[in-house]
Amino acid sequence: MSAISMILIVIVAFFAGMEGILDEFQFHQPLIACTLIGLVTGQLTAGLILGGSLQMIALGWANIGAAVAPDAALASVASAIILVQGGQGRAGIGSAIAIAIPLAVAGLFLTMIVRTITVAIIHVMDAAAEKGNYRTINMWQVVCICLQGLRIAIPAALLLIIPASQVRAMLEAMPKWLSDGMAIGGGMVVAVGYAMVINMMASSEVWPFFAIGFALAALTDLTLIAIGTIGLSMALMYLKLDEHGSNGGNGGGGNNNTGDPLGDILDDY
Amino acid sequence: MADNKTDTKKISLTRNDRLKVAWRSTFIQGSWNYERMQNGGWLYSLMPALNKLYTKKEDRIAAYKRHLEFFNTHPYLASPILGVTLALEEDRANGAPVDDVAIQGVKVGMMGPLAGVGDPVFWYTVRPIVGALGASLAIAGNIVGPILFFVLWNLIRWAFMWYTQEFGYRAGSRITDDLSGGLLQKVTRGASMMGMFVIGALIQRWVKIDFKPVVSRITQQKGAFIDWNHLPSGAAGIHKALTEYQLGKGLSLDKVKVTTLQDNLDQLIPGLAALLLTFLCMWLLKKKVSPIIIILGIFIVGILLHVVGWL
C-alpha cells in the first residue's frame, strides 16, 4: 500500500473518531467510513459492500442513557483496514465483519478513557473562564475534539504498520467452521440493534405498524423505498384520522411505553 | 445587571451571530466528559454571542462561568435551547432582570424533555431508515448508497438545527410551552409509527437464519424430476433442462426431494425465526443484559450451532 493511501486512511480514521463523539456529519457510520477507506485504497467496491453490510448491523447502535452501544467508529475503520490489508477483496467481507464486532467493544474502553481525560480539561476551562480568557477555552474545545480523533487514528495507524502478509496469514489460518460460523452469527446479530429500537419505541399504538411491515416485507418484489412509502402514508393517514376523531388535535398520549402489552408480557416473563 | 443600565444603545444579535452559534453547536459534544457532560461545548457554542453582548470583563467572566454548569441533551435538540438562551442573554445584556437562576432553569427544564424527543426521532427512526436505504444500495455495490445517506442526513440535520434555533430565539422562554403542545408530540408519534413499520420490514429482510436440519427425503416418481442422464448433449440439453425446470413443467432438480426445517418454517411464516430472535433480544435487553454480551453470545451460539450442523 502506498504511503499516500496510508496517510489518507489515518485522516479518514481521525474524522471517524471525531464524529464518534460529535455524531453530526456521520463520518463514523460504517456506510461512510468503510466506503472512504475503500476509495483511498482503490478498493471502492469491497469497501462499499463492507460498509453496507456493517451498517445493517449497526443501525440501532446509539448511546442512550445507561445503555452503552458498541463503538461504530473503530469497528468501521478497523474492519475496512483489515479487509484492504487481507487482499481477499469481496471474499474477505465476512471475516472482516466478524473481526469488527469485538473491536467495536474494545472501542468503548478508549471512549471511556478520553471522556475521563476530558474531565481534567474542563477544569482547565474553568480556570480560563475565571480570567475571562475565551481564546484558551476555544482552544481546549478543539483539543478535546482532536483527542477523540486520535482515539481512532492511532489504532488505525498501528493496524497499518502490521504487514499485510501477516494479516493475510492470520485470516487464512482461520478454520472454515469458525469463519462460516461467524458469518452465520453476523446474519443474526442484526436483531440486537432492531430490538434496541423496538424497546425504545414500542407502544400498543405502533405494534400494528410493525406487524404490517413484517408481513409486507416477505413480498420480495417490494423495494425498501416502496415499503417506506407505504409506511409513511399509513402513519400520515392514521394521524389525520385520529385528529378528526378527537375533534381537532389533543389526541396525543400513548407515545410512551405505557400500554405496551407485549412489553408487559416480556417484563413479567 | 446594574452596569448595563448606563448603556443607551440596545445590543442585539444579528442573523450572522446566530449562524455562528449554530455552526459552533455542531461541536457541542466535542468535550463530552463524565463530570458536567456537554458544558464545554455549550459554552463554546455560545461564545461569539456572549462576547458580543458583554464587553466588560467582569460581565464576560460571569457569563462564561454560568454557562460552564452541567448540561446534557440530544446534540441536535440543543439548538432550540441555544435559541432560547440567546434571547434570554440578549434581554439580560439590555438590562432586563434575567438572573442566573432563570437561565439555568430554562436550560435544565428543557434539556430533559427534548432529549426524550431527539433520541427516538433521530437515532431510532431517521438514522435507521436513511441508513437502511443507503446500506441496501451499497450492498448491491451502488455508490449512490453512502452519498444518499450523507447528503440526506446532513440536510435534515442542518435544517432542523438552524430552524429550531431560530424558533427558540423568537419564542424566547415561551418555547417550552409550545413544544409540549400538539405539533412536536404529533411528529414523535408519527415517527415512531413509521419507525416500527420499517423495523418490521428490516427484520424480515435482513436478519438471516437458515435452519439446515433435513425434515424429509422423498424419492420422487419418474417424470417429476429432470432426468439428467437422458438429456440431449450440448446446448440442446441445457435448453431442455431449463425449460423443464423453470418454464413448462416445473420439474424438480433432483431425484430425491429434500425438505429442510427452514422450508417448513417458510411455508408457515417467512422470517419467523428472525422475529423470535428479535423478541428474545428485546426481552434480554429489558432484563438489563448488556447489548455487547448479547452480540457476543449470538456469535458464540451461531458458531456452535453451525458446528453441530443446525445452521
Coordinates of C-alpha atoms in Angstrom, one line a residue, chain A:
Chain A
M1 CA 0.0 0.0 0.0
S2 CA 1.3 3.4 -0.9
A3 CA 2.3 6.0 1.7
I4 CA -0.4 8.4 0.4
S5 CA -3.1 5.7 0.9
M6 CA -1.9 5.2 4.4
I7 CA -1.9 8.9 5.3
L8 CA -5.4 9.2 3.8
I9 CA -6.6 6.2 5.8
V10 CA -5.3 7.8 9.0
I11 CA -7.1 11.1 8.1
V12 CA -10.4 9.2 7.5
A13 CA -9.9 7.4 10.8
F14 CA -9.3 10.8 12.5
F15 CA -12.6 12.1 11.2
A16 CA -14.4 8.9 12.2
G17 CA -13.1 9.3 15.7
M18 CA -14.2 12.9 15.9
E19 CA -17.6 12.0 14.6
G20 CA -17.8 9.1 17.0
I21 CA -18.4 11.6 19.8
L22 CA -19.9 14.6 17.8
D23 CA -22.5 12.4 16.0
E24 CA -23.2 15.2 13.5
F25 CA -21.9 14.5 9.9
Q26 CA -21.9 10.7 10.4
F27 CA -18.4 10.1 9.2
H28 CA -18.2 7.3 11.8
Q29 CA -21.0 5.3 10.4
P30 CA -19.8 2.2 8.6
L31 CA -21.5 3.2 5.3
I32 CA -19.4 6.3 5.1
A33 CA -16.1 5.3 6.8
C34 CA -15.7 1.9 5.1
T35 CA -16.5 3.4 1.7
L36 CA -14.0 6.2 2.2
I37 CA -11.3 3.8 3.1
G38 CA -12.2 1.7 0.1
L39 CA -12.0 4.8 -2.0
V40 CA -8.5 5.9 -0.9
T41 CA -7.0 2.4 -1.3
G42 CA -8.5 1.8 -4.7
Q43 CA -10.9 -1.0 -3.4
L44 CA -14.0 1.1 -3.6
T45 CA -16.5 -1.8 -4.3
A46 CA -15.2 -4.0 -1.5
G47 CA -15.3 -1.1 1.0
L48 CA -18.8 -0.1 -0.2
I49 CA -20.2 -3.6 0.3
L50 CA -18.5 -4.0 3.7
G51 CA -19.9 -0.6 4.7
G52 CA -23.4 -1.5 3.7
S53 CA -23.3 -4.9 5.5
L54 CA -21.8 -3.4 8.7
Q55 CA -24.3 -0.5 8.5
M56 CA -27.2 -3.0 8.6
I57 CA -25.8 -4.5 11.9
A58 CA -25.1 -1.0 13.4
L59 CA -28.5 0.5 12.5
G60 CA -29.7 0.6 16.1
W61 CA -26.4 1.4 17.8
A62 CA -26.9 4.6 19.8
N63 CA -25.8 5.7 23.2
I64 CA -28.8 6.4 25.2
G65 CA -29.0 6.8 29.0
A66 CA -27.2 4.0 30.7
A67 CA -27.2 1.7 27.6
V68 CA -23.8 1.8 26.0
A69 CA -23.7 0.7 22.4
P70 CA -20.7 -0.7 20.6
D71 CA -18.4 1.8 19.0
A72 CA -19.2 2.1 15.3
A73 CA -16.2 4.3 14.5
L74 CA -13.5 1.8 15.5
A75 CA -15.5 -1.2 14.1
S76 CA -15.8 0.5 10.7
V77 CA -12.2 1.8 10.4
A78 CA -10.5 -1.4 11.7
S79 CA -12.6 -3.8 9.6
A80 CA -12.0 -1.8 6.5
I81 CA -8.3 -1.7 7.0
I82 CA -8.2 -5.5 7.7
L83 CA -10.3 -6.1 4.5
V84 CA -7.9 -4.0 2.4
Q85 CA -4.7 -5.5 4.0
G86 CA -6.0 -9.0 3.7
G87 CA -6.2 -8.7 0.0
Q88 CA -9.1 -11.1 -0.4
G89 CA -11.4 -8.4 -1.9
R90 CA -15.1 -9.1 -1.6
A91 CA -14.4 -12.6 -0.4
G92 CA -13.0 -11.2 2.8
I93 CA -16.0 -9.2 3.8
G94 CA -17.5 -11.9 6.0
S95 CA -14.4 -12.3 8.2
A96 CA -13.8 -8.5 8.3
I97 CA -17.3 -8.1 9.8
A98 CA -16.7 -10.9 12.3
I99 CA -13.5 -9.1 13.5
A100 CA -15.3 -5.7 13.6
I101 CA -17.6 -6.7 16.4
P102 CA -15.1 -7.4 19.2
L103 CA -13.2 -4.3 18.1
A104 CA -16.5 -2.3 18.5
V105 CA -16.5 -3.4 22.1
A106 CA -12.8 -2.5 22.6
G107 CA -13.5 0.9 21.2
L108 CA -15.8 1.6 24.2
F109 CA -12.9 1.5 26.6
L110 CA -11.0 4.0 24.5
T111 CA -14.0 6.3 24.6
M112 CA -14.2 6.0 28.3
I113 CA -10.6 6.9 28.7
V114 CA -10.9 10.0 26.6
R115 CA -14.1 11.1 28.4
T116 CA -12.2 10.8 31.7
I117 CA -9.2 12.8 30.4
T118 CA -11.7 15.5 29.3
V119 CA -12.8 16.0 32.9
A120 CA -9.4 17.4 33.6
I121 CA -9.6 19.6 30.6
I122 CA -12.9 21.0 31.7
H123 CA -11.2 22.2 34.9
V124 CA -8.6 24.0 32.8
M125 CA -11.5 25.7 31.0
D126 CA -12.9 26.7 34.4
A127 CA -9.7 28.4 35.2
A128 CA -9.6 30.2 31.9
A129 CA -13.2 31.3 32.4
E130 CA -12.2 32.8 35.7
K131 CA -9.7 35.0 33.9
G132 CA -12.1 35.7 31.1
N133 CA -9.7 34.2 28.6
Y134 CA -12.1 33.0 25.9
R135 CA -9.3 32.1 23.4
T136 CA -8.0 29.5 25.8
I137 CA -11.5 28.0 26.2
N138 CA -11.9 27.8 22.4
M139 CA -8.5 26.1 22.1
W140 CA -9.2 23.4 24.6
Q141 CA -12.5 22.6 23.0
V142 CA -10.6 22.0 19.8
V143 CA -8.0 19.9 21.7
C144 CA -10.8 17.7 23.1
I145 CA -12.2 17.1 19.6
C146 CA -8.7 16.2 18.3
L147 CA -8.3 13.7 21.2
Q148 CA -11.4 12.0 20.1
G149 CA -10.0 11.9 16.5
L150 CA -6.7 10.4 17.8
R151 CA -8.7 7.7 19.6
I152 CA -9.4 6.1 16.3
A153 CA -6.4 7.4 14.2
I154 CA -3.8 5.8 16.5
P155 CA -5.2 2.3 16.4
A156 CA -5.7 2.7 12.6
A157 CA -2.0 3.6 12.2
L158 CA -1.0 0.7 14.3
L159 CA -3.1 -1.7 12.2
L160 CA -1.4 -0.2 9.1
I161 CA 2.1 -0.9 10.5
I162 CA 1.3 -4.6 10.8
P163 CA 2.4 -6.0 7.4
A164 CA -0.3 -7.1 5.0
S165 CA 1.2 -10.6 4.8
Q166 CA 0.7 -11.2 8.5
V167 CA -2.9 -10.1 8.3
R168 CA -3.5 -12.3 5.4
A169 CA -1.8 -15.3 7.1
M170 CA -4.0 -14.7 10.1
L171 CA -7.2 -14.7 8.1
E172 CA -6.2 -17.7 6.1
A173 CA -5.3 -19.6 9.3
M174 CA -8.9 -19.2 10.5
P175 CA -10.6 -22.6 10.1
K176 CA -13.6 -22.8 7.8
W177 CA -16.1 -23.8 10.6
L178 CA -15.1 -20.7 12.5
S179 CA -15.3 -18.2 9.7
D180 CA -18.6 -19.8 8.4
G181 CA -20.0 -19.8 12.0
M182 CA -19.0 -16.2 12.4
A183 CA -20.7 -15.3 9.2
I184 CA -23.9 -17.0 10.4
G185 CA -23.6 -15.1 13.7
G186 CA -23.2 -11.9 11.7
G187 CA -26.5 -12.7 10.0
M188 CA -28.3 -13.0 13.3
V189 CA -26.6 -10.2 15.3
V190 CA -28.5 -7.6 13.3
A191 CA -31.5 -8.5 15.5
V192 CA -29.9 -6.9 18.6
G193 CA -29.9 -3.4 17.0
Y194 CA -33.6 -3.8 16.0
A195 CA -34.5 -5.0 19.5
M196 CA -33.0 -1.8 20.9
V197 CA -35.0 0.3 18.6
I198 CA -38.3 -1.6 19.3
N199 CA -37.8 -1.4 23.1
M200 CA -37.4 2.4 22.7
M201 CA -40.5 3.0 20.6
A202 CA -43.0 0.2 21.2
S203 CA -46.5 1.0 22.4
S204 CA -49.8 -0.5 21.7
E205 CA -50.5 2.2 19.1
V206 CA -47.5 1.3 16.9
W207 CA -47.4 -2.5 17.1
P208 CA -49.8 -3.0 14.2
F209 CA -47.4 -0.9 12.1
F210 CA -44.7 -3.3 13.0
A211 CA -46.8 -6.3 12.0
I212 CA -47.8 -4.9 8.7
G213 CA -44.2 -4.0 7.9
F214 CA -43.1 -7.5 8.8
A215 CA -45.7 -9.1 6.6
L216 CA -45.3 -6.9 3.6
A217 CA -41.5 -7.3 3.5
A218 CA -42.0 -11.0 2.8
L219 CA -43.0 -9.9 -0.7
T220 CA -39.6 -9.7 -2.2
D221 CA -40.8 -7.6 -5.2
L222 CA -41.2 -4.6 -2.9
T223 CA -38.1 -2.4 -2.7
L224 CA -37.2 -0.6 0.5
I225 CA -38.4 2.7 -1.0
A226 CA -41.8 1.2 -1.7
I227 CA -42.0 -0.1 1.8
G228 CA -41.0 3.2 3.2
T229 CA -43.6 5.0 1.1
I230 CA -46.4 2.7 2.4
G231 CA -45.3 3.2 6.0
L232 CA -45.1 6.9 5.7
S233 CA -48.6 7.1 4.0
M234 CA -50.1 4.9 6.7
A235 CA -48.7 7.0 9.5
L236 CA -49.9 10.2 7.9
M237 CA -53.4 8.7 7.3
Y238 CA -53.5 7.4 10.9
L239 CA -52.6 10.8 12.4
K240 CA -55.1 12.6 10.1
L241 CA -58.0 10.2 11.0
D242 CA -57.0 10.4 14.7
E243 CA -57.2 14.2 14.5
H244 CA -60.7 14.1 13.1
G245 CA -61.8 11.5 15.6
S246 CA -60.9 13.6 18.6
N247 CA -62.2 16.9 17.2
G248 CA -59.0 18.6 16.1
G249 CA -55.9 17.6 17.9
N250 CA -55.4 16.9 21.6
G251 CA -55.5 13.2 20.7
G252 CA -51.9 12.7 21.9
G253 CA -50.7 10.5 24.6
G254 CA -49.8 6.9 24.1
N255 CA -46.4 7.6 22.7
N256 CA -44.6 6.3 25.7
N257 CA -44.1 2.8 27.0
T258 CA -47.4 2.6 28.9
G259 CA -49.9 0.3 27.3
D260 CA -47.4 -1.9 25.7
P261 CA -48.9 -5.4 26.0
L262 CA -46.0 -7.4 24.6
G263 CA -43.6 -5.4 26.6
D264 CA -45.6 -6.2 29.7
I265 CA -45.6 -9.9 28.9
L266 CA -41.9 -9.8 28.4
D267 CA -41.4 -7.9 31.6
D268 CA -43.5 -10.5 33.5
Y269 CA -41.8 -13.4 31.9

